[in-house]
Amino acid sequence: MAVSVTMFAALILSVFAFGSIAETIDYQAFVHVLKHLPPAAIGWSILATMVSFAALIGRDVTAVRYVGAQLPRLAPIVAGFCGTALGNAAGFGTLTGAAVRYRIYGSVGVQSQDIARLLLFIAAGYALGLTGFGGLAALLEAKSVAHLLGWPTALLSILSGAALVCVAALVLFGLRKPIHLGGFCLPAPPKELAAIQLALSGIRLVSAAAALWVLLPGGSSNFFSFAAIFSAATALGAVSNLPGGIGVFEAVVFWAFGRAGAADQIAAALLAYRGIYYAMPLIVSAALLAVFEVRFAIGSQQSAAADERLVLAAARLAPRFIGVIAFATGIMLLVSGATPTFGHRLAILSMRLPLWVVETSHFLGSLLGIVFLFVARGLFERRDGAWWIAITIATASLCLSLTKGLAYGEAGFLAIVLTLLITTRRQFDRPASMLGQAFTLGWFATVGLIVIGATAIFLVAFRTADYTTHDLWWEFEFDAQAPRALRALLGAAVLATAIGFWQLLRPPKGLAPLPDADALGHAARIIDEQDRSQAMMAMMGDKSLLFSDSGNAFIMYGKRGRSWIALFDPVGPVEDWHELITRFVTLAASHGGRAAFYQVRPETLRHYLDAGLSVVKLGEEACVQVASFELKGRAAAHLRYALKRGERDGLTFELLAPHQMAPVVDDLADISAAWLRSRRAEEKGFSIAAFEPGYLGSQMIALVRQHEMPVAFSTIMTTQSGKEASIGLMRHTPGASPYAMEFLFTQLIDHLKRMHYQTLSLGVAPLSGVLPAPLSSRWHRLGAIIWRYGTPFYNFRGLRAFKDKFNPVWEPRYLAASGTLGPFVTLADAAGLIGLNFKRSRRYW
């Protein structure tokens, strides 16, 4: 949330800053300068960009050496180049670049902890390089930079020198011992690798600064004075989290150099720099990923297995890049509609096309720009509906760009977009409607600010227009460009507003009907044909069921608010999972909801990541390895004592088959009622078993008697495979022996071992294993705090300690949910589903 607030605050400030800067820019002069930039300067800028990105790739190569990974040579090239290109263009550079690197390096076998170390090594090198480079440049040209900033020269020299000393001290003396952050260890890098990383960061920054400096008007400043300002602008842009620091970076450059005049030339240089250093690498990256997609599609068998995994992982990244390019295309079309057409091109059109074609093309082009801004979100999520819309409007926009003003550059860019979309068609494999997705408030705010920015550009371009006349809106002439642009902007604003209202008037939230007896019987047959015993939770009857098209698999789910929450992974053959997951996500989205999968296993995460869901860790599940369970040794002393103490207390154990439950069902009901009364609680639901006769009647019952009276029991969920068992309902009377449950579980494990079961699940310990790490999310940091200090509200540690007595293997369990804030909202809704009274929950949906 803090990052979002920072980003929007920076964006709003940038819009206001642009308003003051715009007063000093003459649009015609700006266009003239942009058209006549020296080819030599453009060539040098491109060369400097290539050197900068070569250094970026070198940083990844060095980081790979630091973690000691053996990778295909192509991996750091793809990760370094594409990760930086996407981070520059999409904003949140650290997060987006890290996501690309995680996907690339993870595909070739690098462990998660090593990727985290690699990312920290790169980030630290960049921070030190930026500090050192900026400090050195400011120190060398202290007088000139101080004049540009309006600071005292002595103060600037002191600050610059201090920055250099800190960087030097850290490199020379601060890299001797590993850095420990919680349970995460960052080894001290060898000094030669640290020096190389620092040098490469310096080369990257020098080259990036040179790429802009050669485009600036001569005499603006010498290179070192400019480099110091460039470093400050880059740092502030990074803090803003805006894409490439857009607006913030420009405002700093104008503030420093705009006083000397030549505002039109500075604006033209900045726009050209954005195209060369930001847009060009993004397009090249997308093209590179498209090549990987083609290579994967034709099924090349000439590469090693690691190379094939790399190609596949790179191809799967294409939708993110296409989405960013689509968003940029929308901005381009909006700005194009808000600015005048070159006069000689308009004269050519006037001789070949009727006026209504030009007017309509200009108006529709801006509307399609708004559509592109919204379609980009669907492309991020790999929706095939978004792909079809993008193909259609890109084709239409290409034609309109020619009929509205012979915009050859715009048409060329749209042709590239079309090529990329066609080449990467296979990656947009989610059969989901574009119209069914929900947009966040942040997305609408961003679109609104883009429309405001386009309006500001319009006011600059048509500064001399007479806005007081009422005929301005209704003037239709070939040379009446201001009215044409004004109508296009109004249409775009109305369309964006209409989409916003449409979101507010979305279809009804939808119902999640409870299963009937036939559906439960169908689910029971599927459950018995697979190993996951927790699937028996479906038999409680309080969760809706969604069956696959083949009828061989199903998802059990509940709905609360806008959250559609599936419990566990799909049940049934893995071959049906993709279709089921896609249908469930689409079903939730079609009703304006968010899809989530609760308590999924680590080996299945790829299914949810490929569906575009975000993942957070919920805790860890205790799985007892029944086959190797022993009561010998010091570790099992407390269990042996529980058995002996239980026998002295008169405890006996029985394991009842489902058909043997009838004689004791009333006793079980009494135990359950006494347990609930002692805790002043009601039956829970969803992921927690409830006392429901139909549910109990399908399971084994572990029963403990004390002096022949039933005092404790647990239901045991199993399937016909006889491999895995899970604890369902657990209850005991308040007056039972304090060792009753330990006695029950120890005896149960021994009985299951004799029945040749392999594992017994004791359930999840919430937040167990949710530890903070250098790159951990806010959820992990919050979860670690709750685990440490939340005992007064819930016995997190006590629950884990009890289950630890049985020497289980702890396996992580995750929540996968859609949307940036989806996991956090879903957790609250899941808690609501669990806490909902079981009897009421069966009427709730």
mmCIF file with all atom_site columns, C-alpha atoms in Angstrom, residues 620-691:
data_model
loop_
_atom_site.group_PDB
_atom_site.id
_atom_site.type_symbol
_atom_site.label_atom_id
_atom_site.label_alt_id
_atom_site.label_comp_id
_atom_site.label_asym_id
_atom_site.label_entity_id
_atom_site.label_seq_id
_atom_site.pdbx_PDB_ins_code
_atom_site.Cartn_x
_atom_site.Cartn_y
_atom_site.Cartn_z
_atom_site.occupancy
_atom_site.B_iso_or_equiv
_atom_site.pdbx_formal_charge
_atom_site.auth_seq_id
_atom_site.auth_comp_id
_atom_site.auth_asym_id
_atom_site.auth_atom_id
_atom_site.pdbx_PDB_model_num
ATOM 1  C CA . GLU A 1 620 ? 3.006   -26.013 7.219  1.00 0.00 ? 620 GLU A CA 1
ATOM 2  C CA . GLU A 1 621 ? 1.217   -29.349 7.410  1.00 0.00 ? 621 GLU A CA 1
ATOM 3  C CA . ALA A 1 622 ? 2.425   -32.077 9.764  1.00 0.00 ? 622 ALA A CA 1
ATOM 4  C CA . CYS A 1 623 ? 2.736   -35.378 7.893  1.00 0.00 ? 623 CYS A CA 1
ATOM 5  C CA . VAL A 1 624 ? 3.725   -38.408 9.959  1.00 0.00 ? 624 VAL A CA 1
ATOM 6  C CA . GLN A 1 625 ? 5.669   -41.038 8.015  1.00 0.00 ? 625 GLN A CA 1
ATOM 7  C CA . VAL A 1 626 ? 3.713   -44.009 9.293  1.00 0.00 ? 626 VAL A CA 1
ATOM 8  C CA . ALA A 1 627 ? 5.885   -46.719 7.722  1.00 0.00 ? 627 ALA A CA 1
ATOM 9  C CA . SER A 1 628 ? 9.003   -45.517 9.561  1.00 0.00 ? 628 SER A CA 1
ATOM 10 C CA . PHE A 1 629 ? 7.318   -44.426 12.795 1.00 0.00 ? 629 PHE A CA 1
ATOM 11 C CA . GLU A 1 630 ? 8.973   -45.869 15.903 1.00 0.00 ? 630 GLU A CA 1
ATOM 12 C CA . LEU A 1 631 ? 8.464   -45.581 19.645 1.00 0.00 ? 631 LEU A CA 1
ATOM 13 C CA . LYS A 1 632 ? 12.101  -46.325 20.351 1.00 0.00 ? 632 LYS A CA 1
ATOM 14 C CA . GLY A 1 633 ? 14.722  -43.790 21.310 1.00 0.00 ? 633 GLY A CA 1
ATOM 15 C CA . ARG A 1 634 ? 14.839  -40.600 23.318 1.00 0.00 ? 634 ARG A CA 1
ATOM 16 C CA . ALA A 1 635 ? 12.715  -38.595 20.825 1.00 0.00 ? 635 ALA A CA 1
ATOM 17 C CA . ALA A 1 636 ? 9.689   -40.843 21.458 1.00 0.00 ? 636 ALA A CA 1
ATOM 18 C CA . ALA A 1 637 ? 10.016  -40.967 25.251 1.00 0.00 ? 637 ALA A CA 1
ATOM 19 C CA . HIS A 1 638 ? 7.073   -38.623 25.809 1.00 0.00 ? 638 HIS A CA 1
ATOM 20 C CA . LEU A 1 639 ? 4.861   -40.796 23.575 1.00 0.00 ? 639 LEU A CA 1
ATOM 21 C CA . ARG A 1 640 ? 5.816   -43.950 25.473 1.00 0.00 ? 640 ARG A CA 1
ATOM 22 C CA . TYR A 1 641 ? 4.988   -42.121 28.689 1.00 0.00 ? 641 TYR A CA 1
ATOM 23 C CA . ALA A 1 642 ? 1.611   -41.022 27.242 1.00 0.00 ? 642 ALA A CA 1
ATOM 24 C CA . LEU A 1 643 ? 0.787   -44.672 26.479 1.00 0.00 ? 643 LEU A CA 1
ATOM 25 C CA . LYS A 1 644 ? 1.742   -45.876 29.947 1.00 0.00 ? 644 LYS A CA 1
ATOM 26 C CA . ARG A 1 645 ? 0.029   -42.976 31.697 1.00 0.00 ? 645 ARG A CA 1
ATOM 27 C CA . GLY A 1 646 ? -3.076  -43.499 29.551 1.00 0.00 ? 646 GLY A CA 1
ATOM 28 C CA . GLU A 1 647 ? -3.216  -47.163 30.504 1.00 0.00 ? 647 GLU A CA 1
ATOM 29 C CA . ARG A 1 648 ? -2.929  -46.229 34.224 1.00 0.00 ? 648 ARG A CA 1
ATOM 30 C CA . ASP A 1 649 ? -5.797  -43.756 33.682 1.00 0.00 ? 649 ASP A CA 1
ATOM 31 C CA . GLY A 1 650 ? -7.939  -46.537 32.251 1.00 0.00 ? 650 GLY A CA 1
ATOM 32 C CA . LEU A 1 651 ? -7.724  -45.547 28.582 1.00 0.00 ? 651 LEU A CA 1
ATOM 33 C CA . THR A 1 652 ? -8.392  -48.057 25.805 1.00 0.00 ? 652 THR A CA 1
ATOM 34 C CA . PHE A 1 653 ? -8.335  -47.580 22.046 1.00 0.00 ? 653 PHE A CA 1
ATOM 35 C CA . GLU A 1 654 ? -10.556 -48.819 19.221 1.00 0.00 ? 654 GLU A CA 1
ATOM 36 C CA . LEU A 1 655 ? -10.411 -48.172 15.487 1.00 0.00 ? 655 LEU A CA 1
ATOM 37 C CA . LEU A 1 656 ? -13.921 -48.522 14.089 1.00 0.00 ? 656 LEU A CA 1
ATOM 38 C CA . ALA A 1 657 ? -14.812 -49.056 10.452 1.00 0.00 ? 657 ALA A CA 1
ATOM 39 C CA . PRO A 1 658 ? -17.623 -46.895 8.988  1.00 0.00 ? 658 PRO A CA 1
ATOM 40 C CA . HIS A 1 659 ? -20.192 -49.687 9.364  1.00 0.00 ? 659 HIS A CA 1
ATOM 41 C CA . GLN A 1 660 ? -19.345 -49.995 13.077 1.00 0.00 ? 660 GLN A CA 1
ATOM 42 C CA . MET A 1 661 ? -20.227 -46.364 13.933 1.00 0.00 ? 661 MET A CA 1
ATOM 43 C CA . ALA A 1 662 ? -23.985 -46.778 14.502 1.00 0.00 ? 662 ALA A CA 1
ATOM 44 C CA . PRO A 1 663 ? -23.787 -48.171 18.088 1.00 0.00 ? 663 PRO A CA 1
ATOM 45 C CA . VAL A 1 664 ? -21.587 -45.284 19.274 1.00 0.00 ? 664 VAL A CA 1
ATOM 46 C CA . VAL A 1 665 ? -22.969 -42.371 17.248 1.00 0.00 ? 665 VAL A CA 1
ATOM 47 C CA . ASP A 1 666 ? -24.923 -40.990 20.231 1.00 0.00 ? 666 ASP A CA 1
ATOM 48 C CA . ASP A 1 667 ? -21.812 -41.193 22.423 1.00 0.00 ? 667 ASP A CA 1
ATOM 49 C CA . LEU A 1 668 ? -19.841 -39.328 19.762 1.00 0.00 ? 668 LEU A CA 1
ATOM 50 C CA . ALA A 1 669 ? -22.528 -36.648 19.598 1.00 0.00 ? 669 ALA A CA 1
ATOM 51 C CA . ASP A 1 670 ? -22.374 -36.224 23.403 1.00 0.00 ? 670 ASP A CA 1
ATOM 52 C CA . ILE A 1 671 ? -18.584 -35.898 23.347 1.00 0.00 ? 671 ILE A CA 1
ATOM 53 C CA . SER A 1 672 ? -18.801 -33.330 20.550 1.00 0.00 ? 672 SER A CA 1
ATOM 54 C CA . ALA A 1 673 ? -21.478 -31.271 22.311 1.00 0.00 ? 673 ALA A CA 1
ATOM 55 C CA . ALA A 1 674 ? -19.502 -31.283 25.591 1.00 0.00 ? 674 ALA A CA 1
ATOM 56 C CA . TRP A 1 675 ? -16.358 -30.195 23.757 1.00 0.00 ? 675 TRP A CA 1
ATOM 57 C CA . LEU A 1 676 ? -18.184 -27.276 22.087 1.00 0.00 ? 676 LEU A CA 1
ATOM 58 C CA . ARG A 1 677 ? -19.791 -26.203 25.381 1.00 0.00 ? 677 ARG A CA 1
ATOM 59 C CA . SER A 1 678 ? -16.460 -26.207 27.182 1.00 0.00 ? 678 SER A CA 1
ATOM 60 C CA . ARG A 1 679 ? -15.099 -23.796 24.566 1.00 0.00 ? 679 ARG A CA 1
ATOM 61 C CA . ARG A 1 680 ? -18.290 -21.792 24.145 1.00 0.00 ? 680 ARG A CA 1
ATOM 62 C CA . ALA A 1 681 ? -17.981 -22.408 20.431 1.00 0.00 ? 681 ALA A CA 1
ATOM 63 C CA . GLU A 1 682 ? -20.125 -23.443 17.504 1.00 0.00 ? 682 GLU A CA 1
ATOM 64 C CA . GLU A 1 683 ? -19.350 -25.864 14.713 1.00 0.00 ? 683 GLU A CA 1
ATOM 65 C CA . LYS A 1 684 ? -16.922 -24.446 12.174 1.00 0.00 ? 684 LYS A CA 1
ATOM 66 C CA . GLY A 1 685 ? -16.949 -25.239 8.494  1.00 0.00 ? 685 GLY A CA 1
ATOM 67 C CA . PHE A 1 686 ? -15.165 -25.081 5.149  1.00 0.00 ? 686 PHE A CA 1
ATOM 68 C CA . SER A 1 687 ? -11.611 -26.303 5.929  1.00 0.00 ? 687 SER A CA 1
ATOM 69 C CA . ILE A 1 688 ? -12.414 -27.481 9.482  1.00 0.00 ? 688 ILE A CA 1
ATOM 70 C CA . ALA A 1 689 ? -14.396 -30.686 9.945  1.00 0.00 ? 689 ALA A CA 1
ATOM 71 C CA . ALA A 1 690 ? -17.771 -30.457 11.649 1.00 0.00 ? 690 ALA A CA 1
ATOM 72 C CA . PHE A 1 691 ? -19.921 -33.050 13.390 1.00 0.00 ? 691 PHE A CA 1
#
